[in-house]
PDB file of C-alpha atoms in Angstrom:
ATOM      1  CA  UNK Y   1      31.409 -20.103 -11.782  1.00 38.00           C
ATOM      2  CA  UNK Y   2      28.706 -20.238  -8.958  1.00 42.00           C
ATOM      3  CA  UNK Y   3      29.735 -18.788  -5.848  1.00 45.00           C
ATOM      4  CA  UNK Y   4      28.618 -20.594  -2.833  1.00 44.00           C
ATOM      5  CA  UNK Y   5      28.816 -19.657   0.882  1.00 50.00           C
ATOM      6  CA  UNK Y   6      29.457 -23.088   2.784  1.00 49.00           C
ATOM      7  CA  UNK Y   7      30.505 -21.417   6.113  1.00 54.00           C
ATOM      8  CA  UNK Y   8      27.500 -22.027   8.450  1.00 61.00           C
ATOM      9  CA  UNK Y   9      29.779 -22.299  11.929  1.00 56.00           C
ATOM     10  CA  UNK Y  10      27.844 -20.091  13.276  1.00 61.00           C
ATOM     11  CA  UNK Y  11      23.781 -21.398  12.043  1.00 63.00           C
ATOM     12  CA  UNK Y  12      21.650 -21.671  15.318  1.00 72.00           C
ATOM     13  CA  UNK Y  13      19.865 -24.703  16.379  1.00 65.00           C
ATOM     14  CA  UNK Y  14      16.908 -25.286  14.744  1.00 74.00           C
ATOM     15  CA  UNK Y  15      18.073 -23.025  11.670  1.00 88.00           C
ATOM     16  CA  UNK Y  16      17.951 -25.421   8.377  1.00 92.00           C
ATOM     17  CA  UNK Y  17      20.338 -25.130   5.743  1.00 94.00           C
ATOM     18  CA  UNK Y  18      17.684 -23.749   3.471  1.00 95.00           C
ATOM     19  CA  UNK Y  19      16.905 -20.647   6.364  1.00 96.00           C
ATOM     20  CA  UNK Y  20      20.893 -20.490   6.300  1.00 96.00           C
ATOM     21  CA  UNK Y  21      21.517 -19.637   2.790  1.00 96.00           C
ATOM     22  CA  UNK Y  22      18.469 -17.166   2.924  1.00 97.00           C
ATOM     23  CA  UNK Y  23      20.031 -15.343   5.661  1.00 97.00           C
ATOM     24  CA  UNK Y  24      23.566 -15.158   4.233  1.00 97.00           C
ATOM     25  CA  UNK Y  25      21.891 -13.778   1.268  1.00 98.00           C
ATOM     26  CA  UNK Y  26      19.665 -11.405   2.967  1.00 98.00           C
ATOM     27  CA  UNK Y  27      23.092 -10.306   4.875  1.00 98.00           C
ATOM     28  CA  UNK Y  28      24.694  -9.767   2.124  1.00 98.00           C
ATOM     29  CA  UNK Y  29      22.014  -7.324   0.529  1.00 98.00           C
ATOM     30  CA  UNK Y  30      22.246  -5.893   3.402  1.00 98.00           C
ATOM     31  CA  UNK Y  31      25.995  -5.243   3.221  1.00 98.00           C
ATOM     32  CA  UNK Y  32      25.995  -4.853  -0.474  1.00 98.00           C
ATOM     33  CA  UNK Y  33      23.421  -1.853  -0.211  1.00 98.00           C
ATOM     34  CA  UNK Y  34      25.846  -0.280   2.691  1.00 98.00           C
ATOM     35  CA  UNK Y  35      28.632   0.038   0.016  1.00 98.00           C
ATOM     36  CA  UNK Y  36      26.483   1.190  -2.798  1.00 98.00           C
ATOM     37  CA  UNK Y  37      24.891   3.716  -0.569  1.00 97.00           C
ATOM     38  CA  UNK Y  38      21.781   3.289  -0.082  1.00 98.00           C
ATOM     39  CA  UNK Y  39      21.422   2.960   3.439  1.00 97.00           C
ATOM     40  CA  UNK Y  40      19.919   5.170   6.027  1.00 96.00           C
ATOM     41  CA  UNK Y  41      21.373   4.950   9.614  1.00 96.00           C
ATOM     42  CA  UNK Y  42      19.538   2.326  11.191  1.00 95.00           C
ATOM     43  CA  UNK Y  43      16.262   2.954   9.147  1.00 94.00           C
ATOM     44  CA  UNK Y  44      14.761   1.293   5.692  1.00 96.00           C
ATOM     45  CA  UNK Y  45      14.724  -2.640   5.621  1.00 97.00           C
ATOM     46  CA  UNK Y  46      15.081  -5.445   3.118  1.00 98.00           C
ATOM     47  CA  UNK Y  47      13.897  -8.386   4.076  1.00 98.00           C
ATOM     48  CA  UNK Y  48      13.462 -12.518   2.854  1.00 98.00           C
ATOM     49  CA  UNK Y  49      10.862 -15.267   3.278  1.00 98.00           C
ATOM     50  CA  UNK Y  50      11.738 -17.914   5.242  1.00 97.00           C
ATOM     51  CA  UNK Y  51      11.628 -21.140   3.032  1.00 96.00           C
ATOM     52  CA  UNK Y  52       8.559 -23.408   4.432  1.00 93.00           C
ATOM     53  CA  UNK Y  53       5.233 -23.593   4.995  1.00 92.00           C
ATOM     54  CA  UNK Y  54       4.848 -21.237   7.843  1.00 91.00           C
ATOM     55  CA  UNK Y  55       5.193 -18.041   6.508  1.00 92.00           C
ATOM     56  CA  UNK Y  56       7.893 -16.350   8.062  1.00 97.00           C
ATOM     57  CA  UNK Y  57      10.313 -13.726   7.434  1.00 98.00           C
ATOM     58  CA  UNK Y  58      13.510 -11.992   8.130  1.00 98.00           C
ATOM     59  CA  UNK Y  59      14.160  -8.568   8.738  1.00 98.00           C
ATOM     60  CA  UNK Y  60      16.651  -6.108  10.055  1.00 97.00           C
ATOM     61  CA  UNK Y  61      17.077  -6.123  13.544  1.00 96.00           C
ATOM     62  CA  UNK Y  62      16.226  -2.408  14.787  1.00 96.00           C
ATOM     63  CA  UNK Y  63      19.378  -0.692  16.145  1.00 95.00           C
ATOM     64  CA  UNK Y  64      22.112  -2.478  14.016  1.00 97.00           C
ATOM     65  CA  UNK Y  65      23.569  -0.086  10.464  1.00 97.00           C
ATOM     66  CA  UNK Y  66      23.659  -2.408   7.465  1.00 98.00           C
ATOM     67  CA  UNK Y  67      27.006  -2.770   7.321  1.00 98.00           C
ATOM     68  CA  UNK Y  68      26.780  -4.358  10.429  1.00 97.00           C
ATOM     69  CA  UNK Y  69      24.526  -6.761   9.956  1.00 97.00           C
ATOM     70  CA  UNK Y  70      24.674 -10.446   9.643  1.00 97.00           C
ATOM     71  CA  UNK Y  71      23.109 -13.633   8.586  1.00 96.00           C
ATOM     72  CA  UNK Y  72      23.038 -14.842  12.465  1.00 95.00           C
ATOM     73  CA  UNK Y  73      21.396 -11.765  13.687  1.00 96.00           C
ATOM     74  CA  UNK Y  74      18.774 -10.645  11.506  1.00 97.00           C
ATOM     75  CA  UNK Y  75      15.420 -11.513  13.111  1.00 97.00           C
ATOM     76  CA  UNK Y  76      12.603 -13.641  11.794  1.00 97.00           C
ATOM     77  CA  UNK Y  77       8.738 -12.760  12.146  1.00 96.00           C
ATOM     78  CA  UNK Y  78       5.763 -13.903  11.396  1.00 96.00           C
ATOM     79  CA  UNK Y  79       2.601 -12.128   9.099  1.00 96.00           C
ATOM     80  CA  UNK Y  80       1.332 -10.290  12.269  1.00 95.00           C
ATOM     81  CA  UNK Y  81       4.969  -9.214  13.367  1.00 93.00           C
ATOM     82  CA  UNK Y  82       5.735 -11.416  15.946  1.00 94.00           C
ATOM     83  CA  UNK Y  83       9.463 -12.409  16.703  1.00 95.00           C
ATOM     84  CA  UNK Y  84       9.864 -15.900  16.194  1.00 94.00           C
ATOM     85  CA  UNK Y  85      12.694 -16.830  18.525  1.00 88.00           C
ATOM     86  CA  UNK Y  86      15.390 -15.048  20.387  1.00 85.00           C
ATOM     87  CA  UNK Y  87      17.009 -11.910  19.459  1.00 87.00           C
ATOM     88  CA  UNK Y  88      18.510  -9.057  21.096  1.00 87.00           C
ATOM     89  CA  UNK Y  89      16.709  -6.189  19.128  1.00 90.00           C
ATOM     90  CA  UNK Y  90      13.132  -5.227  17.601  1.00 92.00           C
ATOM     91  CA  UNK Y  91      12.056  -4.586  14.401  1.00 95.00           C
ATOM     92  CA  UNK Y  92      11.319  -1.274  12.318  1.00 95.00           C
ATOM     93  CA  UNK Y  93       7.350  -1.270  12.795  1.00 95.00           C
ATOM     94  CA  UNK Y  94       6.893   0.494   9.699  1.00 94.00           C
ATOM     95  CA  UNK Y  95       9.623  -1.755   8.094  1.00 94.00           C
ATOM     96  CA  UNK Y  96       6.905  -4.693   9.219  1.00 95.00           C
ATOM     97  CA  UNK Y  97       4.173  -2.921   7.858  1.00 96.00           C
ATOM     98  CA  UNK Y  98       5.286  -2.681   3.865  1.00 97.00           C
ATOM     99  CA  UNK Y  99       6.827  -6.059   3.941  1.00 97.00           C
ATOM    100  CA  UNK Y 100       4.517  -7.924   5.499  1.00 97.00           C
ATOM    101  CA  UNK Y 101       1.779  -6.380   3.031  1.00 97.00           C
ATOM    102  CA  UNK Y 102       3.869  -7.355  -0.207  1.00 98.00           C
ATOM    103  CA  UNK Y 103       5.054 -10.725   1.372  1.00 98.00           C
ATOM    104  CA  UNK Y 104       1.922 -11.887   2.400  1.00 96.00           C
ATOM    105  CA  UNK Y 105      -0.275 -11.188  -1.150  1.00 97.00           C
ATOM    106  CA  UNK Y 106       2.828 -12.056  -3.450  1.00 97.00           C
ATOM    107  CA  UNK Y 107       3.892 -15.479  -4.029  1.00 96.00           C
ATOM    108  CA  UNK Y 108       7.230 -14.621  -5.757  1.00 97.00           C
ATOM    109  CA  UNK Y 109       8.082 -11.088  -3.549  1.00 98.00           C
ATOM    110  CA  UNK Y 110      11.154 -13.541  -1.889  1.00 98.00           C
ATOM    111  CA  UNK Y 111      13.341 -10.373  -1.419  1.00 98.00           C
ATOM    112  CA  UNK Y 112      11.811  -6.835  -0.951  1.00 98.00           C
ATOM    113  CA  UNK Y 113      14.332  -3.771  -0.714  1.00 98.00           C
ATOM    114  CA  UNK Y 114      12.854  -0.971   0.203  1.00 98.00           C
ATOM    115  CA  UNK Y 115      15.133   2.824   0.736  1.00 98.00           C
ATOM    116  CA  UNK Y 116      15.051   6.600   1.506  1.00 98.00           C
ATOM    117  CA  UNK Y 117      18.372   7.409  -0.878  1.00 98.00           C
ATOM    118  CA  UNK Y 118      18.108  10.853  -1.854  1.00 98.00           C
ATOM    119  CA  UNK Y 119      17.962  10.637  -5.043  1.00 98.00           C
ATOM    120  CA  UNK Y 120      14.999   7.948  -4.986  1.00 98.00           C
ATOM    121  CA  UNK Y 121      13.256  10.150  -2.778  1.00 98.00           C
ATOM    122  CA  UNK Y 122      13.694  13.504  -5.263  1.00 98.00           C
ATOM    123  CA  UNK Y 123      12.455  11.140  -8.240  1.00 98.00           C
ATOM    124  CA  UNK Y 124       9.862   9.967  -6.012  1.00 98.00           C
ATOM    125  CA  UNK Y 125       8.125  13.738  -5.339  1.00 97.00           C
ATOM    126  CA  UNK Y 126       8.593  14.561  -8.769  1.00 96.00           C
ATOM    127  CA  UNK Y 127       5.026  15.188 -10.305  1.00 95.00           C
ATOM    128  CA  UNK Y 128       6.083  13.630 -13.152  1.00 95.00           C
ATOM    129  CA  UNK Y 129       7.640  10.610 -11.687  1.00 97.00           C
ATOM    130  CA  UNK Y 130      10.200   8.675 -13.163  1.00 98.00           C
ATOM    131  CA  UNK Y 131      11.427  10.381 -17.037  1.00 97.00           C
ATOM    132  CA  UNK Y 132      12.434   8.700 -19.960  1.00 96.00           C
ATOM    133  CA  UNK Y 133      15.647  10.035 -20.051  1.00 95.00           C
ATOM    134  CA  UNK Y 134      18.351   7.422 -20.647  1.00 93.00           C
ATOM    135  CA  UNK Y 135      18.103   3.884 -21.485  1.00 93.00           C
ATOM    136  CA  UNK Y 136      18.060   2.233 -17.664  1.00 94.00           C
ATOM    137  CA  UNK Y 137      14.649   4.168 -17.447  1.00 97.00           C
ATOM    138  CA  UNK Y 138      13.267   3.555 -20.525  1.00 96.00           C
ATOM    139  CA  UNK Y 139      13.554  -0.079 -19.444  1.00 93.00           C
ATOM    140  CA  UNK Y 140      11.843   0.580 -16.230  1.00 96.00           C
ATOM    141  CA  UNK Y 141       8.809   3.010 -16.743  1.00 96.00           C
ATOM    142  CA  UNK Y 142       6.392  -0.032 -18.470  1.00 94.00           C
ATOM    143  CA  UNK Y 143       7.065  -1.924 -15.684  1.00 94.00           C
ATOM    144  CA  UNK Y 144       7.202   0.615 -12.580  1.00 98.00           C
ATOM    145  CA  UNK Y 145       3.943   1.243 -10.067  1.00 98.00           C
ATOM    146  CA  UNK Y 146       3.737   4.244  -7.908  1.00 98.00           C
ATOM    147  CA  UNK Y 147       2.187   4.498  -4.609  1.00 98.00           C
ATOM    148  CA  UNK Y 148       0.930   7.568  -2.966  1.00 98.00           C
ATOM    149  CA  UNK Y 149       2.009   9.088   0.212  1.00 97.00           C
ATOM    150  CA  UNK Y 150       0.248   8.857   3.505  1.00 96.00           C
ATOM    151  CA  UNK Y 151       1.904   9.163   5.863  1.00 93.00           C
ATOM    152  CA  UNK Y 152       4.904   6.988   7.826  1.00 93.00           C
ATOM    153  CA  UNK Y 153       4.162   3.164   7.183  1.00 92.00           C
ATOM    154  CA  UNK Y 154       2.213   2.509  10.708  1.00 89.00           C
ATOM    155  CA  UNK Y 155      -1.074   2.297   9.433  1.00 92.00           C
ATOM    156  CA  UNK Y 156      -1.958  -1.500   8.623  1.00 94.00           C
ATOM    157  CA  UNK Y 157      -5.287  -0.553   6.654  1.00 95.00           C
ATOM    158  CA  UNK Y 158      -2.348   0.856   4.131  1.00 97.00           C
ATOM    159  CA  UNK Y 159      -1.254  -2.448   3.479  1.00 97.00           C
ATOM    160  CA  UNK Y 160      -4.388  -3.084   0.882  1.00 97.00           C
ATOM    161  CA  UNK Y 161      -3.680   0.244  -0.815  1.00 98.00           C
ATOM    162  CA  UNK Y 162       0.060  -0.776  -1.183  1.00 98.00           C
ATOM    163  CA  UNK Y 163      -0.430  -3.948  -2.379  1.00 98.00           C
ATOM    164  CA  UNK Y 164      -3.144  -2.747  -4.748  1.00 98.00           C
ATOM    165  CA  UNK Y 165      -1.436  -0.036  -6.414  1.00 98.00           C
ATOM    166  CA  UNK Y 166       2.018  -2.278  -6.827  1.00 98.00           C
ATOM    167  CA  UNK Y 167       0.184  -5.308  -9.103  1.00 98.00           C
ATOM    168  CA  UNK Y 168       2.070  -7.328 -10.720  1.00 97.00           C
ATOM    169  CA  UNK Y 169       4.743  -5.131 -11.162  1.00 98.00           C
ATOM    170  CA  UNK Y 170       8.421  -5.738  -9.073  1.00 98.00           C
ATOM    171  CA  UNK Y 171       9.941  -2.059  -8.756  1.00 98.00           C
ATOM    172  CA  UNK Y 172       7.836   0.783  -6.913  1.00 98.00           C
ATOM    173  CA  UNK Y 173       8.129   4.274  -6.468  1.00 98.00           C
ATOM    174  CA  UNK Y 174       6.534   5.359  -2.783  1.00 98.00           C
ATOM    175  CA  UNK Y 175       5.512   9.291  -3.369  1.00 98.00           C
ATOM    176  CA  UNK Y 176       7.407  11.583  -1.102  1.00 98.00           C
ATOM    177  CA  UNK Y 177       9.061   8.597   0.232  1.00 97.00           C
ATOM    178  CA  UNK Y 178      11.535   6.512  -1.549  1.00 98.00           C
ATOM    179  CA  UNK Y 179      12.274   3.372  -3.994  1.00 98.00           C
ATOM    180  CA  UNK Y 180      11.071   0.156  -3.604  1.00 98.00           C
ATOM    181  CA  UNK Y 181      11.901  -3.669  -5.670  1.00 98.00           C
ATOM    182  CA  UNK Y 182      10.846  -7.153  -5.392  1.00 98.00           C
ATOM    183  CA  UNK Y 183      12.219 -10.406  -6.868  1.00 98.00           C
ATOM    184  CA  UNK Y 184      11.998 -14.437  -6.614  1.00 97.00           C
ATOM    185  CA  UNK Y 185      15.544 -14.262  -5.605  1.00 97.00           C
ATOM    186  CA  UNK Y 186      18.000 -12.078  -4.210  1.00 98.00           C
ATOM    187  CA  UNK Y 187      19.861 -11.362  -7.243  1.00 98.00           C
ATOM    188  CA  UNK Y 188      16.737 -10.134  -9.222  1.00 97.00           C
ATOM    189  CA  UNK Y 189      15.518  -7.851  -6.236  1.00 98.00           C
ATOM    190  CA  UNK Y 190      19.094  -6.423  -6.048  1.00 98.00           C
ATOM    191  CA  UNK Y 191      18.987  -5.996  -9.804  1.00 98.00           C
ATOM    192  CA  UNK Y 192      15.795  -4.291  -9.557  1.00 98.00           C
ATOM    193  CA  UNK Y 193      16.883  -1.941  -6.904  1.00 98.00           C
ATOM    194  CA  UNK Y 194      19.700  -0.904  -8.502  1.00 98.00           C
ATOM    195  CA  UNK Y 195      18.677   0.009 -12.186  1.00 98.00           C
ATOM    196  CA  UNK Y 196      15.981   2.388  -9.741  1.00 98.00           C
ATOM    197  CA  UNK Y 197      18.358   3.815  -7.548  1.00 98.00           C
ATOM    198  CA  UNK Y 198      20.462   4.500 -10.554  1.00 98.00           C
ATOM    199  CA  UNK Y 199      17.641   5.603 -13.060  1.00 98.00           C
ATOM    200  CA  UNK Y 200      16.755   8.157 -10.090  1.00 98.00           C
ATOM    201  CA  UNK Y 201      20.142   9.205  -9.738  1.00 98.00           C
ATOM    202  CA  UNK Y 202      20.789   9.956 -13.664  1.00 97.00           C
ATOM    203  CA  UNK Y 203      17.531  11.656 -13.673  1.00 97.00           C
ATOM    204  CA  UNK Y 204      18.524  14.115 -10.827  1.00 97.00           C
ATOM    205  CA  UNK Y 205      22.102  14.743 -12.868  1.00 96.00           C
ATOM    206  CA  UNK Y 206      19.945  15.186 -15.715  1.00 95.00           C
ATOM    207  CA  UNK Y 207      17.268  17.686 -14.518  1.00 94.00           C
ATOM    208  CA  UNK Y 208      20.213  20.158 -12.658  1.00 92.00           C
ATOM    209  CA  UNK Y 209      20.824  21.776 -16.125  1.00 83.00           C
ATOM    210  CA  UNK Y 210      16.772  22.658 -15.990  1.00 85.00           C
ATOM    211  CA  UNK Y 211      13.646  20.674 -17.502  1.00 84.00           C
ATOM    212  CA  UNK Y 212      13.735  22.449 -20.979  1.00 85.00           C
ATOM    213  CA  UNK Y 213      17.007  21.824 -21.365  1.00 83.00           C
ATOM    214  CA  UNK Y 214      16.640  18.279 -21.153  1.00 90.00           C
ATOM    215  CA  UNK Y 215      16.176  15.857 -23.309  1.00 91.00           C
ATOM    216  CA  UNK Y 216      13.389  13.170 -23.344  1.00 91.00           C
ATOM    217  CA  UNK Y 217      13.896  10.329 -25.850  1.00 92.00           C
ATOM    218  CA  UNK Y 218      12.029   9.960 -28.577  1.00 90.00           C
ATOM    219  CA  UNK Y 219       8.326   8.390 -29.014  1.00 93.00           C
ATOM    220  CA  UNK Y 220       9.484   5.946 -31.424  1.00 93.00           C
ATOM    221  CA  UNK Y 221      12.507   5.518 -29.055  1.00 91.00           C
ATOM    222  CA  UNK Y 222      10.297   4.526 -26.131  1.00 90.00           C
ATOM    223  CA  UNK Y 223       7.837   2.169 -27.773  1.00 92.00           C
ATOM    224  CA  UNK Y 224      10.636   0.167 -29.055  1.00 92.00           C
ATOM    225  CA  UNK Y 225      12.599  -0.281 -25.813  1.00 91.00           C
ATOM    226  CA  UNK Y 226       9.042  -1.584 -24.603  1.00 89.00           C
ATOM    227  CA  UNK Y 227       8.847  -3.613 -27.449  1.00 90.00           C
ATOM    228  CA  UNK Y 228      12.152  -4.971 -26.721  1.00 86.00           C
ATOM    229  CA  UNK Y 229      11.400  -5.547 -22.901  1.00 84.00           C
ATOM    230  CA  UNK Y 230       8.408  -7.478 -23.372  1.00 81.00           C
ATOM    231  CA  UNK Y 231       9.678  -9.087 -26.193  1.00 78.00           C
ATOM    232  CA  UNK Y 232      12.877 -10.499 -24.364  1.00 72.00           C
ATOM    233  CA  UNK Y 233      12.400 -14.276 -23.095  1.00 69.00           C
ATOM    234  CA  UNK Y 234      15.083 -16.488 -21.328  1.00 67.00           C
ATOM    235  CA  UNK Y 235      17.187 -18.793 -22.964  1.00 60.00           C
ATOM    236  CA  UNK Y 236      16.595 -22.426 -22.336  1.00 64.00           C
ATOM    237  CA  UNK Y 237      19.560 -23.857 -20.164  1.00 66.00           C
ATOM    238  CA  UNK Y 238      21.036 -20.050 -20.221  1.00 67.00           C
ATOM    239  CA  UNK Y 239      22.062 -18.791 -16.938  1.00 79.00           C
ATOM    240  CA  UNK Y 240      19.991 -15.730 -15.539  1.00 86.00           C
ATOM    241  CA  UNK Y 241      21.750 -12.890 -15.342  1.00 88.00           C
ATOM    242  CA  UNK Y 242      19.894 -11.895 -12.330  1.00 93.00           C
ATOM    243  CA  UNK Y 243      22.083 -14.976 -10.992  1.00 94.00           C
ATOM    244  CA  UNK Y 244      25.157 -13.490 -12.537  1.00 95.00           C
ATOM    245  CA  UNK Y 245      24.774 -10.316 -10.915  1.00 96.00           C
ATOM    246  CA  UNK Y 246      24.309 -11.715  -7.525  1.00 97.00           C
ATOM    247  CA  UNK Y 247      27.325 -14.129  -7.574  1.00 97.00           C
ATOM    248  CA  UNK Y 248      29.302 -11.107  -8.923  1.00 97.00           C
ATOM    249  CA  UNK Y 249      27.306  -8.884  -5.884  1.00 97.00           C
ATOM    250  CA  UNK Y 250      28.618 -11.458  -3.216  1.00 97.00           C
ATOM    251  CA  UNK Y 251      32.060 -11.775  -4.373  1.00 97.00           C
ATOM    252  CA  UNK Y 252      32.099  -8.040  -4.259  1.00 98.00           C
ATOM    253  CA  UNK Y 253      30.460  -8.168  -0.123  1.00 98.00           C
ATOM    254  CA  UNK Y 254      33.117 -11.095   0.503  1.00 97.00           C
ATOM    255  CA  UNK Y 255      36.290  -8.864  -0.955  1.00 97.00           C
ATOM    256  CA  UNK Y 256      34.758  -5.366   0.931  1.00 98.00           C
ATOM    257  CA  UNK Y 257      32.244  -6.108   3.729  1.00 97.00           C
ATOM    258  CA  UNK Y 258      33.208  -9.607   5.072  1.00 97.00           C
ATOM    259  CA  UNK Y 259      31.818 -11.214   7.706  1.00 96.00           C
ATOM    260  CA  UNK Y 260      28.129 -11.137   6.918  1.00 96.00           C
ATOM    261  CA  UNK Y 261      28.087 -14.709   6.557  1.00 95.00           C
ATOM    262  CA  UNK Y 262      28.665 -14.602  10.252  1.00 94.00           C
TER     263      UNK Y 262
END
C-alpha cells in the first residue's frame, strides 16, 4: 500500500503541490541517510529538481545536520547557484558544484546523493576500486563510473570532467573522495546509494583478513550476474521496487525521524 504524505500545513506561498512532495521526499532522504549513517556533520548534500520548466533545485541549507532538516527549509537554486527565494542559510559551494553539473546534463538525475562515509571513501582510494566480492557488488561493477580526484569540488571547469566520466551510468565512485548515486526518483537514488554504501562497507569487512586471503568470485560467476542485470526488464503493470523501497524508506523516517515533512 502506497504511502502518501498529505500534511502540507506548513508549504509556503508560491510552493505547488508538485515542489511540496519533492521536498518532503528530499527531507526524508535527508533524514533517512542520518539514521543509516551516512551523514557528515553539516557537509555532503543530496539534492532534487524542482518539477517545471525553470530548472531549479533543492539543496541542503548550509549549517543545518540532516537529521534536522526539513521539507520547508531546504533551499532552492538555480543552474548558476543562485537562491531562489528566502532562506535563512547558504548552500555548500562545492555541494552546488557536483549537482549542478549532473543536474544540468542529465535529464533523469531527479535525486543525486552524494557522501564522505568512511567506508565509501576507503573503497573509493582503493587502486583497485570497487571488488567483486559478494553479490551486491557483482551487481554494481557493470554499471559503476569512477571519477578522479582533484581537488575539493570548487572548480566549475570540473563540472565537464564529472559529467563526462559518469555517462550514462547512475552510481559513482569520486577517487579519494566518496560515493555518489542518481535516480528518476527518490526511491531509485536511495536504492542506488545504499547497495554502494553497503558494497563498500562489505568490501572493507572483507579486505581486514588481507587481500590474498580473500576471495573474488568466480569469472563465470561475474559474467552471469551481468548477464542477469542486463537481462532483467520490468514487469508490465508490476510495481517498481525502487517504489517499494522508498514507501518502506518513509515509513521507516515517519516511525524514527518525524517531522521532516515539516
Amino acid at each position: 500500500m502506497a504511502t502518501v504524505l498529505k500534511d502540507d500545513r506548513f508549504r509556503q506561498p508560491g510552493v505547488s503541490e508538485a515542489e511540496w512532495k519533492v521536498r518532503v521526499d528530499l527531507a526524508a532522504f535527508y533524514r533517512l541517510s542520518a539514521l543509516y549513517g551516512w551523514d557528515d556533520l553539516i557537509y555532503t548534500h543530496i539534492s532534487a529538481r524542482v518539477p517545471g520548466p525553470d530548472h531549479h533545485f533543492l539543496i541542503n541549507p548550509f549549517g543545518l545536520m540532516f537529521d534536522e532538516i526539513t521539507a520547508s527549509s531546504l533551499v532552492k537554486v538555480d543552474l548558476d547557484g543562485n537562491v531562489i527565494g528566502e532562506s535563512d542559510y547558504g548552500i555548500n559551494y562545492a555541494g552546488y558544484v557536483i549537482h549542478s553539473a549532473i543536474h544540468g546534463a542529465r535529464e533523469d538525475a531527479h535525486y543525486i546523493a552524494h557522501f564522505h562515509s568512511a567506508d565509501g571513501m576507503a573503497v573509493s582510494a582503493h587502486a583497485e576500486g570497487l571488488l567483486p566480492l559478494n553479490q551486491r557488488a557483482l551487481s554494481l561493477i557493470p554499471r559503476l563510473s569512477y571519477h578522479d580526484y582533484e581537488g575539493v569540488a570548487l572548480n566549475l571547469d570540473e563540472r565537464e570532467r564529472l559529467v563526462a566520466d559518469l555517462g550514462d551510468t547512475k552510481v559513482m565512485l569520486l577517487r579519494n573522495h566518496g560515493t555518489l548515486a542518481l535516480g528518476s526518483t527518490p526511491g531509485e537514488a536511495f536504492s542506488g546509494i545504499y547497495h554502494l554504501e553497503e558494497a563498500c562497507k562489505a568490501q572493507v569487512r572483507s579486505l581486514a583478513v588481507g587481500r590474498d586471503n580473500v576471495l573474488i568470485a568466480p569469472e563465470a560467476a561475474q559474467e552471469e550476474v551481468r548477464r542477469q542485470m542486463s537481462e532483467r526488464k520490468p514487469v508490465e503493470g508490476a510495481r517498481s521496487h525502487h517504489d517499494l523501497v522508498w514507501e518502506a524508506a518513509l515509513r521507516k523516517a515517519q516511525r524514527h525521524s518525524p517531522g521532516f515533512d515539516n
